[in-house]
Coordinates of N, CA and C in Angstrom, one line a residue:
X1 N -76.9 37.5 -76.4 CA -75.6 37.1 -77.0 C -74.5 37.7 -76.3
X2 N -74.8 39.0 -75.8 CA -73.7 40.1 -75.6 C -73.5 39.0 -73.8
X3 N -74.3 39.0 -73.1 CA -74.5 38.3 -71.7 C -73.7 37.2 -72.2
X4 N -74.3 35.9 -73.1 CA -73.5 34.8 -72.7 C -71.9 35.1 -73.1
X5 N -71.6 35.6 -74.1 CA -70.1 36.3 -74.1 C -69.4 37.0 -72.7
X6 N -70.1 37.6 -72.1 CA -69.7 38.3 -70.9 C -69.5 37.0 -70.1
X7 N -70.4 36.0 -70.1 CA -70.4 35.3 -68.9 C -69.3 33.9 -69.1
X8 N -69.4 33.7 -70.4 CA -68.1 32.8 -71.3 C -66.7 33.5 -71.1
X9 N -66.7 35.0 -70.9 CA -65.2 35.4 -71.0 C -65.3 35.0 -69.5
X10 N -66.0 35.6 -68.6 CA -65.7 35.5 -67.0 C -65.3 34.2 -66.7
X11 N -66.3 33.4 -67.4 CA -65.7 31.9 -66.7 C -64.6 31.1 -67.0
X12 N -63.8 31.9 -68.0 CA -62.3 31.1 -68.9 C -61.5 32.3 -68.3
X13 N -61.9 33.2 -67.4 CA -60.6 34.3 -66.6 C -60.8 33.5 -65.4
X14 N -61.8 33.2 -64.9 CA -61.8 32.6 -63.9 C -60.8 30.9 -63.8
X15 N -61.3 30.1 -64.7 CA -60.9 29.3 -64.8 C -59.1 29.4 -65.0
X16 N -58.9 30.2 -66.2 CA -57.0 30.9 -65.9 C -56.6 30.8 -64.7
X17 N -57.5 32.1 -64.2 CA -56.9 32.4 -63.0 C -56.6 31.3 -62.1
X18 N -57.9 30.5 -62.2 CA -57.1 29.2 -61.2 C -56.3 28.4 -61.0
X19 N -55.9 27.6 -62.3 CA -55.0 27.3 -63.3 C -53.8 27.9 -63.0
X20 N -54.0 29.2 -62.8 CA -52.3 30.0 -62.3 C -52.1 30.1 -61.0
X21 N -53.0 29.9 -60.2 CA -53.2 30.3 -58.8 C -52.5 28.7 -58.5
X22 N -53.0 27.3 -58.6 CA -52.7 26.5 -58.8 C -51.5 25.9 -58.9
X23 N -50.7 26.6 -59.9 CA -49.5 26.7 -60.7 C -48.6 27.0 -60.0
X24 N -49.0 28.2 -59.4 CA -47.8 28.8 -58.0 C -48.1 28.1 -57.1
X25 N -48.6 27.7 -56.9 CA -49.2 27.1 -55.6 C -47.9 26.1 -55.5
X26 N -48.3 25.2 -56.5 CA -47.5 24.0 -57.0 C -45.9 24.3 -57.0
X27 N -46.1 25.0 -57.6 CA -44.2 25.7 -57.8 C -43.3 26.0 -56.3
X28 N -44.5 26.6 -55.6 CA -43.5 27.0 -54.0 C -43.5 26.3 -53.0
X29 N -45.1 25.2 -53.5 CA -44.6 23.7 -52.4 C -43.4 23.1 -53.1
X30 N -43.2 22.5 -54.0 CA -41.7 22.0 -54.9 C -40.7 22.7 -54.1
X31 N -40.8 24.3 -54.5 CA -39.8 25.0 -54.6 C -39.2 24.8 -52.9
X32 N -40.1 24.7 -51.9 CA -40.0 25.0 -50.9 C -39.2 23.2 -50.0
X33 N -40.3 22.5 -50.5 CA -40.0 20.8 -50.0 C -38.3 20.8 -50.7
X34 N -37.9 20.9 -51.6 CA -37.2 20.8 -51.9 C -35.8 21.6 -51.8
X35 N -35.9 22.8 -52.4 CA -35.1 23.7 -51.2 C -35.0 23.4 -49.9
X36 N -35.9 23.6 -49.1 CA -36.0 23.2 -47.9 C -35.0 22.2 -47.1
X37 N -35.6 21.0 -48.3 CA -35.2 19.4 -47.4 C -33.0 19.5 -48.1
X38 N -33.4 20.3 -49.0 CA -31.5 20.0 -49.4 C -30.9 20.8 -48.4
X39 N -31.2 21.7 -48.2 CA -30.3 22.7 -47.2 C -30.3 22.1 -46.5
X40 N -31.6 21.8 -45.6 CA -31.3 21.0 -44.2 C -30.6 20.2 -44.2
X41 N -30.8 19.2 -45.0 CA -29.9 17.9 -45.4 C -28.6 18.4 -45.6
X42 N -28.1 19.5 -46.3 CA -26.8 19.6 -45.9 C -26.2 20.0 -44.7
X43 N -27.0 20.7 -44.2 CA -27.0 21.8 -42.8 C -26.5 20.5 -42.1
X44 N -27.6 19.6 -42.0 CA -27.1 18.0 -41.2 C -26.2 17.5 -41.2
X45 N -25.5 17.7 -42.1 CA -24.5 16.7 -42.9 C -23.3 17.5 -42.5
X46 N -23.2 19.0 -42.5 CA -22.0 19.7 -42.7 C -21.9 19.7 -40.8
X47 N -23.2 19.8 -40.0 CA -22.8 19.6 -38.7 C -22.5 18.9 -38.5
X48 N -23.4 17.6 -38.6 CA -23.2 16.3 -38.0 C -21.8 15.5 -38.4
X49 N -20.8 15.9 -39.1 CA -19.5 15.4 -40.0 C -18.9 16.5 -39.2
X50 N -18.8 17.6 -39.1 CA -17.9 18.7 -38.4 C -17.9 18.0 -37.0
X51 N -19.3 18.5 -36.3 CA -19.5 18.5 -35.0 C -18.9 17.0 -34.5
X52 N -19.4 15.7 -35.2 CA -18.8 14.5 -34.7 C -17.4 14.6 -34.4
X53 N -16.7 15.5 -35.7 CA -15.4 15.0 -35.5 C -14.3 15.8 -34.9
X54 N -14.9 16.9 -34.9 CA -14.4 17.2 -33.4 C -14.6 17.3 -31.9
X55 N -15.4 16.7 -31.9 CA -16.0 15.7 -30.5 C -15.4 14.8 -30.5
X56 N -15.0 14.1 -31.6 CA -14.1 12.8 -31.1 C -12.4 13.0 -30.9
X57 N -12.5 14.0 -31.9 CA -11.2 14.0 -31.7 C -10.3 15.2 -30.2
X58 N -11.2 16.3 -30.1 CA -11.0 16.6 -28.8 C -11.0 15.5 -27.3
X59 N -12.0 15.0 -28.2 CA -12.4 13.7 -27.0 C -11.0 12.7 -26.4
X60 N -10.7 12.0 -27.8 CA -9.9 11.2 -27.9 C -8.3 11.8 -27.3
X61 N -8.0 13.2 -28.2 CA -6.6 13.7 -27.9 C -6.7 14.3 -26.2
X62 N -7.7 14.6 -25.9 CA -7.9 15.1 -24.5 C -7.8 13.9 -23.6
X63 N -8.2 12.9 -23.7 CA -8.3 11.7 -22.9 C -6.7 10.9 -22.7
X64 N -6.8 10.7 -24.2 CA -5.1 10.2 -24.5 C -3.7 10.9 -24.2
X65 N -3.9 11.9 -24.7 CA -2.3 13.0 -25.1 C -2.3 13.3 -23.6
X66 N -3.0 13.5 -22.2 CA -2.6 14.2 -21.4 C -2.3 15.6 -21.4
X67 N -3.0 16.4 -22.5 CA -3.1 17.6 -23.0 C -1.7 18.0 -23.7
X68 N -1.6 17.0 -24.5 CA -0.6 16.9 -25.6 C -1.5 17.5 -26.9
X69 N -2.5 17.8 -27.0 CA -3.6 17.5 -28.3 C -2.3 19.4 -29.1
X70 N -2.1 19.3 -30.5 CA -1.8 20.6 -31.2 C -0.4 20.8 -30.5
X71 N 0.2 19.2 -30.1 CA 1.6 20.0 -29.9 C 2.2 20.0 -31.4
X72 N 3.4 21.0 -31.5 CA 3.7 21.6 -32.8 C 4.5 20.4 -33.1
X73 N 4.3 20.2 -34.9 CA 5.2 19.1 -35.5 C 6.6 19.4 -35.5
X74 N 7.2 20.3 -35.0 CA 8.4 21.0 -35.1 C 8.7 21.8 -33.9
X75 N 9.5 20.7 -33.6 CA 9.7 21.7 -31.8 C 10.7 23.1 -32.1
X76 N 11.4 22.6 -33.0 CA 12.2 24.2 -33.2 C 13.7 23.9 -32.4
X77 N 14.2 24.9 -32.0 CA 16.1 24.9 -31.3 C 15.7 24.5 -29.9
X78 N 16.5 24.0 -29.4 CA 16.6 24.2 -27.9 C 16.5 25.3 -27.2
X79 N 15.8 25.8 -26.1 CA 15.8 27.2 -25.3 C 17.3 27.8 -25.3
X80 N 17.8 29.2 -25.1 CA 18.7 29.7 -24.9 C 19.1 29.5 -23.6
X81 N 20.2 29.2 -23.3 CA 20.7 28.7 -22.2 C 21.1 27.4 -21.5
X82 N 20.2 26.4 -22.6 CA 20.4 25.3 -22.1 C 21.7 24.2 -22.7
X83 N 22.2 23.9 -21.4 CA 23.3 23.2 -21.8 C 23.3 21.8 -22.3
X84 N 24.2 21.9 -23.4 CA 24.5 20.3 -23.9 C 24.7 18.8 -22.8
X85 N 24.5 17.9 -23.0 CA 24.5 16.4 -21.9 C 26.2 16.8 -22.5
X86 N 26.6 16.3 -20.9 CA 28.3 15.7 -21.1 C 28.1 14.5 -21.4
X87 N 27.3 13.8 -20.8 CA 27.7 12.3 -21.0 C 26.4 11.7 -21.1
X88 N 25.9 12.2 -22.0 CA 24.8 11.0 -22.0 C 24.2 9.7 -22.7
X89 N 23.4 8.7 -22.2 CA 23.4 7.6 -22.2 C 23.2 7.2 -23.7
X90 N 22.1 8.5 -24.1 CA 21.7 8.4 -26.0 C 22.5 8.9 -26.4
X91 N 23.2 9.1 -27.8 CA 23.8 10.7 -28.3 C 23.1 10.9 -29.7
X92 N 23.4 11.9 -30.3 CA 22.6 12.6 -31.2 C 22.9 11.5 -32.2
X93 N 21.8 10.5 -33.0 CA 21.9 10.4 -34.0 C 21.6 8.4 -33.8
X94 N 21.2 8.8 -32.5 CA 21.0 6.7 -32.0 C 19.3 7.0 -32.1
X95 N 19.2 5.2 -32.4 CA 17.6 5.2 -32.5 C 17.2 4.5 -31.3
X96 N 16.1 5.3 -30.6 CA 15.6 4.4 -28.9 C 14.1 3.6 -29.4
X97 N 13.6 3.5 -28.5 CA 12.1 3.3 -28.7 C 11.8 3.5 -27.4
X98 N 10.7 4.8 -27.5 CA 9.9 5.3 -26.3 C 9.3 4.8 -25.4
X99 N 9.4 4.4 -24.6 CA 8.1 4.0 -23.1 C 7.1 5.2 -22.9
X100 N 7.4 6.2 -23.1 CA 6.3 7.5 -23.0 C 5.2 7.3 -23.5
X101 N 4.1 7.9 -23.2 CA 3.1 7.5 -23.7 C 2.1 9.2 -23.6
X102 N 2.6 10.5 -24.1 CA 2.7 11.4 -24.0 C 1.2 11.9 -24.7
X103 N 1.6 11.0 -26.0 CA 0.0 11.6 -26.9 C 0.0 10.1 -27.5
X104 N -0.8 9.6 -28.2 CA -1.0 8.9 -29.1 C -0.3 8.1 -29.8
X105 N 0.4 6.8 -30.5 CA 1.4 6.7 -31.0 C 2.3 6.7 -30.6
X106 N 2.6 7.6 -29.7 CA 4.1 7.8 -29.1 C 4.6 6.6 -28.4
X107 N 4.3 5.8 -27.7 CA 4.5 4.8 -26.5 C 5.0 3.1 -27.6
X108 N 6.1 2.9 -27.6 CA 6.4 2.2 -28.5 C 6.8 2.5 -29.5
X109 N 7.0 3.9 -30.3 CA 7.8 4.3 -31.1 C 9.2 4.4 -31.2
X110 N 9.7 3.9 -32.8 CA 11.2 4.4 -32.9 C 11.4 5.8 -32.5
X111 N 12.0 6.6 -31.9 CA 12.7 7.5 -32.5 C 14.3 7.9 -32.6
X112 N 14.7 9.1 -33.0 CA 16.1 9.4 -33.2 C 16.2 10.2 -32.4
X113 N 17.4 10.4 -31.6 CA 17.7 11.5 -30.9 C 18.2 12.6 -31.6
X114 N 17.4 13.8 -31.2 CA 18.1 15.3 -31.7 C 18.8 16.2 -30.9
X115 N 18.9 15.4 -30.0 CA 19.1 16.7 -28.7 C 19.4 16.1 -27.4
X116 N 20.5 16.4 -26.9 CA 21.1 15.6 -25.4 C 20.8 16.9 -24.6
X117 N 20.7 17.3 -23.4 CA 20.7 17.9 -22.5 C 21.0 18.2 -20.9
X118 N 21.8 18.5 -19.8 CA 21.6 18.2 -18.7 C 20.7 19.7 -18.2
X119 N 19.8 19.6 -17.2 CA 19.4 20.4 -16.8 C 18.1 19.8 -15.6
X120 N 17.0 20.5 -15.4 CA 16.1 20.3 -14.5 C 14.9 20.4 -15.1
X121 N 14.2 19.1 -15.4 CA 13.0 19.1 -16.4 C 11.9 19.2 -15.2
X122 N 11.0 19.5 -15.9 CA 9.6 19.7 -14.4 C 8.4 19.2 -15.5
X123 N 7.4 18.1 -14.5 CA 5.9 18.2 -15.5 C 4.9 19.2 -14.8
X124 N 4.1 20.0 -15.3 CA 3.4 20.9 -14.8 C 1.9 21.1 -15.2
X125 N 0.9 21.5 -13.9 CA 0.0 21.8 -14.8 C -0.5 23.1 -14.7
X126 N -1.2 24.0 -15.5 CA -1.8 25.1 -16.2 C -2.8 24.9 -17.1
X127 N -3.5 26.3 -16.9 CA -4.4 26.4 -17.4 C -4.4 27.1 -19.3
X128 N -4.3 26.8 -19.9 CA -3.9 27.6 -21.2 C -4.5 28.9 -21.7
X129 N -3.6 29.8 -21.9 CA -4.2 31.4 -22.4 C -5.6 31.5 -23.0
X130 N -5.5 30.3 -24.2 CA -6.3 30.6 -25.2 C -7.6 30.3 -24.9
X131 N -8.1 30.3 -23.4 CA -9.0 29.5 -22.9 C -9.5 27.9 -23.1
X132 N -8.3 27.1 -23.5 CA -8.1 25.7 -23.3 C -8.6 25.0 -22.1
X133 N -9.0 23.6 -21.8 CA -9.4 23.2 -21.0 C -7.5 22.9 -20.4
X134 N -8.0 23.4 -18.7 CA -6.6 23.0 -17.6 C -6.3 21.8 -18.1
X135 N -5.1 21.7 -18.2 CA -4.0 20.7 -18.5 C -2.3 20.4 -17.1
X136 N -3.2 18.9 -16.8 CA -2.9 18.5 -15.4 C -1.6 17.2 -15.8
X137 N -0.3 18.0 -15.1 CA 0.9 16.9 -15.2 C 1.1 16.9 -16.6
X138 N 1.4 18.1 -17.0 CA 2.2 18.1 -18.5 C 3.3 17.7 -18.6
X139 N 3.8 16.6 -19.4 CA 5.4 16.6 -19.6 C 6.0 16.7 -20.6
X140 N 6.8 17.7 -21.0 CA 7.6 17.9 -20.1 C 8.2 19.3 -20.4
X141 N 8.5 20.7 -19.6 CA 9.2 21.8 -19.7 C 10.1 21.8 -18.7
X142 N 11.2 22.3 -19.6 CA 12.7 22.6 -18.9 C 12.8 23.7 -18.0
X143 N 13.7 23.9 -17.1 CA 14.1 24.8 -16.4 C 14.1 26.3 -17.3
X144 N 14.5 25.9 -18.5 CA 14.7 27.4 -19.1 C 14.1 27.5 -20.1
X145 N 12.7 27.3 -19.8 CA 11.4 27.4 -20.5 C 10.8 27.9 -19.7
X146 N 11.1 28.4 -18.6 CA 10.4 28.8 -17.4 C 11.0 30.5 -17.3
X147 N 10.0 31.9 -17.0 CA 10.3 33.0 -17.3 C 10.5 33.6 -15.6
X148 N 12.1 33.3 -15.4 CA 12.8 33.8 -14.3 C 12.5 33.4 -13.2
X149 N 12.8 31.9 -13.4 CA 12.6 30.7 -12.5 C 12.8 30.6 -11.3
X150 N 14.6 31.1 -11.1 CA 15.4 31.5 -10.0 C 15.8 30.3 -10.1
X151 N 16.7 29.7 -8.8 CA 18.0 28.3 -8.8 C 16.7 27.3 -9.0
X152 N 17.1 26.3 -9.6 CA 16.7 25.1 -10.3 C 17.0 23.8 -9.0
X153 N 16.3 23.0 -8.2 CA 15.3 22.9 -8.9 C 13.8 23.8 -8.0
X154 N 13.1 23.7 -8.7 CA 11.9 24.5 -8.0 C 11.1 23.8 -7.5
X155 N 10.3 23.7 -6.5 CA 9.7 22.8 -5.2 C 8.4 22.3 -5.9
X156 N 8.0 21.4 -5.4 CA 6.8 21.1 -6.4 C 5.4 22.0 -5.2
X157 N 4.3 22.2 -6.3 CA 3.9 23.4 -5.9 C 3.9 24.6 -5.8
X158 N 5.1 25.1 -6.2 CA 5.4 26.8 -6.9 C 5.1 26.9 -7.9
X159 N 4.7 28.1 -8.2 CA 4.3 28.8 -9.4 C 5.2 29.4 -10.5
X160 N 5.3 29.4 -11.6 CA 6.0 29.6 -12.3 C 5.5 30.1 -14.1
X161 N 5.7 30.9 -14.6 CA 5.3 31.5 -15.8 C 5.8 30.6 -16.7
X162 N 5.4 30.1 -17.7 CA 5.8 29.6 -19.0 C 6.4 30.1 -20.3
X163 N 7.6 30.3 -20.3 CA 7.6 30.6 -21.5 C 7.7 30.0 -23.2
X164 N 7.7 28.6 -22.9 CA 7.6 27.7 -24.2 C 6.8 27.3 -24.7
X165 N 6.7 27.2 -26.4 CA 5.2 27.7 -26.7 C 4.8 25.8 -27.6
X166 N 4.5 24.9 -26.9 CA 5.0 23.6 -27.5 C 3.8 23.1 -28.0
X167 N 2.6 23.7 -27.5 CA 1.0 23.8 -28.4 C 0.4 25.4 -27.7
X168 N -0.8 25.3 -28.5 CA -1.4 26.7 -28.2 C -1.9 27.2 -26.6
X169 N -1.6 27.9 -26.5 CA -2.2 28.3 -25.1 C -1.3 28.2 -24.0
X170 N 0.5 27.5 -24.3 CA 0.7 27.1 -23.1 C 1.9 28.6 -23.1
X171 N 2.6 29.5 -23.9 CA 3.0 30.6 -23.5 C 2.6 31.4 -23.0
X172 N 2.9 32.1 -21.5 CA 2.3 33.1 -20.4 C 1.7 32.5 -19.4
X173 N 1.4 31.1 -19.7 CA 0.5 30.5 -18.4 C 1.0 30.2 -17.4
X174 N 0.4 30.5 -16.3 CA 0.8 30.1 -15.3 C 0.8 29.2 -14.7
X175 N 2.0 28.2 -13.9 CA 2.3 26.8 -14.0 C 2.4 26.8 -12.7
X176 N 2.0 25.5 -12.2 CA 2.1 24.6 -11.1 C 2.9 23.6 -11.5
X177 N 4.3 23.6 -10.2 CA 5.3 22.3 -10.5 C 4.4 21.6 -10.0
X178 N 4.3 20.0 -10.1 CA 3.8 18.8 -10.0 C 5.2 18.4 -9.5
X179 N 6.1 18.1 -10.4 CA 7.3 17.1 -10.2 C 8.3 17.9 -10.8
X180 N 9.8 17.2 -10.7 CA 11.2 17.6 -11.2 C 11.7 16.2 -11.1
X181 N 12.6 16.2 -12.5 CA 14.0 15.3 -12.3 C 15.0 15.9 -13.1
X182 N 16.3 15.0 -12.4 CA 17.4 15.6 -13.3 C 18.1 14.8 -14.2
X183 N 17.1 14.0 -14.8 CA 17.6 13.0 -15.6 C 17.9 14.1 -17.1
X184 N 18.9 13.4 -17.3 CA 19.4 13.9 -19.0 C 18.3 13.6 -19.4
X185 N 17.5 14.9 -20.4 CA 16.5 15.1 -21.4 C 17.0 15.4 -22.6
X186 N 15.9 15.0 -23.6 CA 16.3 14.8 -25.0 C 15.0 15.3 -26.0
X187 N 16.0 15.7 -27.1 CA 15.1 16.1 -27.9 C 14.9 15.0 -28.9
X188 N 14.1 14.2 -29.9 CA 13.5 13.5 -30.5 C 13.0 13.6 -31.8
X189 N 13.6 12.7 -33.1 CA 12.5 12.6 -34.0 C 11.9 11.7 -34.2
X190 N 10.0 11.7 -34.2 CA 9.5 10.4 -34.4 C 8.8 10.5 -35.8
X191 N 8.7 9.5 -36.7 CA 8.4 9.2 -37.5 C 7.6 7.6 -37.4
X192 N 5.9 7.9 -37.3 CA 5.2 6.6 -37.8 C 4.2 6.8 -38.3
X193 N 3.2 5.5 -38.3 CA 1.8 5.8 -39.5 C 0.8 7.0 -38.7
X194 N 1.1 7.3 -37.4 CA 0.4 8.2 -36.7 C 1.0 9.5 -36.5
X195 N 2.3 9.4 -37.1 CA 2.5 11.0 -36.0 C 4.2 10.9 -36.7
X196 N 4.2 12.6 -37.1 CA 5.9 12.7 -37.6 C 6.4 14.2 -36.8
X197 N 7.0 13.8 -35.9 CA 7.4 15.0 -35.3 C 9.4 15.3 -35.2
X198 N 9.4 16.7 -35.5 CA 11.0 17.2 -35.3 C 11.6 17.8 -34.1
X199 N 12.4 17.0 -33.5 CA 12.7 18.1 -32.3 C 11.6 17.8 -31.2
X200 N 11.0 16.8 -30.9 CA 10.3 16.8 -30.3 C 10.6 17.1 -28.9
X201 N 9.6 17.6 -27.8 CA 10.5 18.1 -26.9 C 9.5 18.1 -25.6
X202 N 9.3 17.1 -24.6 CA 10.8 16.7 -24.5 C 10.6 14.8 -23.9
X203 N 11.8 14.3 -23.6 CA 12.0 13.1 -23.3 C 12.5 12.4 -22.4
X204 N 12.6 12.5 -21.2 CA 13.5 11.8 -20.3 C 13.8 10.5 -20.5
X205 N 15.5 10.3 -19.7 CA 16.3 9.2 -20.2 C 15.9 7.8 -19.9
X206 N 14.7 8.1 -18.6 CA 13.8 6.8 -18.2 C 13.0 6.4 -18.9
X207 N 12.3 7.5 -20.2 CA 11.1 6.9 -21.0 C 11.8 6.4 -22.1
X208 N 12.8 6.3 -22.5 CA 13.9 5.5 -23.9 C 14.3 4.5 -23.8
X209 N 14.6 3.7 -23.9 CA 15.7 2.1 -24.5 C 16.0 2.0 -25.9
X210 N 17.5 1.5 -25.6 CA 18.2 1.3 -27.2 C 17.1 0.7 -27.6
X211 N 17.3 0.5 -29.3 CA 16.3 0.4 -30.0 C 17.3 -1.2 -30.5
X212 N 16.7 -2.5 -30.8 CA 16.8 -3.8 -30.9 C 17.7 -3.7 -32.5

């Protein structure tokens, strides 16, 4: 009697045990498929939504803007030193529409003029501090955005320091003139479904016409 009790308890701990062995078993495949497949699925989801979209949109602003991409919505005052337009063709407070086609949106836009200027504008390219990809024929920085330029205008192919900071990376860099003109330059507000900028900066008098 004492034996089949021995052998009755052994085979209901045995069987338990299984039963639990089983149990976990069960619990950390769940625990695991499931954990598992959510994180990844979000892991996918938070790359593949991140990473897409700034692939496109580097993509897109790098292709379009001419390495216009993070210029500031607020250009801020005009550089120190630079003189007011005597006579120019916009004046503060007329609406043009842009021919530029600088970044995005821009090319066909109303805007308002904020700012007349005479001086010596230059487009340039450099490489940006912040280890940006080179940016080829930037337009547009003034003569006195430029850190001790010397007489104006500067030959295309000289070197020249930057000191205006109109998106990231382009203060301290060192510039290659491409071109100069002395057309009256202007400062800009544009307002559309794509893009609201103050002070925009900058605009030559060739990329404007009165506005209809």
């Amino acid at each position: 009697m004492k034996k089949l009790n021995s052998a009755a308890r052994l085979t209901a701990i045995t069987a338990a045990l299984g039963l639990a062995l089983a149990g976990c078993s069960t619990a950390n495949d769940e625990g695991h498929g499931s954990g598992g497949e959510d994180s990844h699925g979000s892991h996918e989801s938070a790359s593949g939504e991140t990473g897409g979209s700034d692939d496109m949109d580097s993509s897109e602003s790098g292709h379009e803007s001419g390495g216009h991409e993070g210029h500031a919505a607020d250009g801020g005052d005009p550089p120190p030193g630079l003189k007011e337009a005597a006579d120019p063709k916009f004046d503060v407070g007329d609406t043009v529409v842009l021919s530029a086609d600088h970044m995005p949106g821009m090319k066909d836009a109303e805007a308002t003029v904020s700012g007349a200027f005479d001086t010596t504008t230059y487009s340039i390219s450099y490489t940006p501090t912040d280890g940006g990809d080179p940016v080829k024929d930037h337009k547009w920085v003034v003569h006195e955005e430029l850190k001790d330029p010397g007489k104006a205008p500067l030959k295309k192919g000289a070197k020249a320091t930057v000191n205006a900071e109109h998106m990231p990376g382009m203060k301290g860099a060192e510039a290659t003139i491409d071109s100069a003109t002395d057309e009256t330059v202007y400062m800009v507000d544009i307002k559309t479904d794509e893009m609201e900028m103050t002070n925009h900066k900058w605009v030559v008098e060739s990329e404007m016409k009165p506005a209809k």
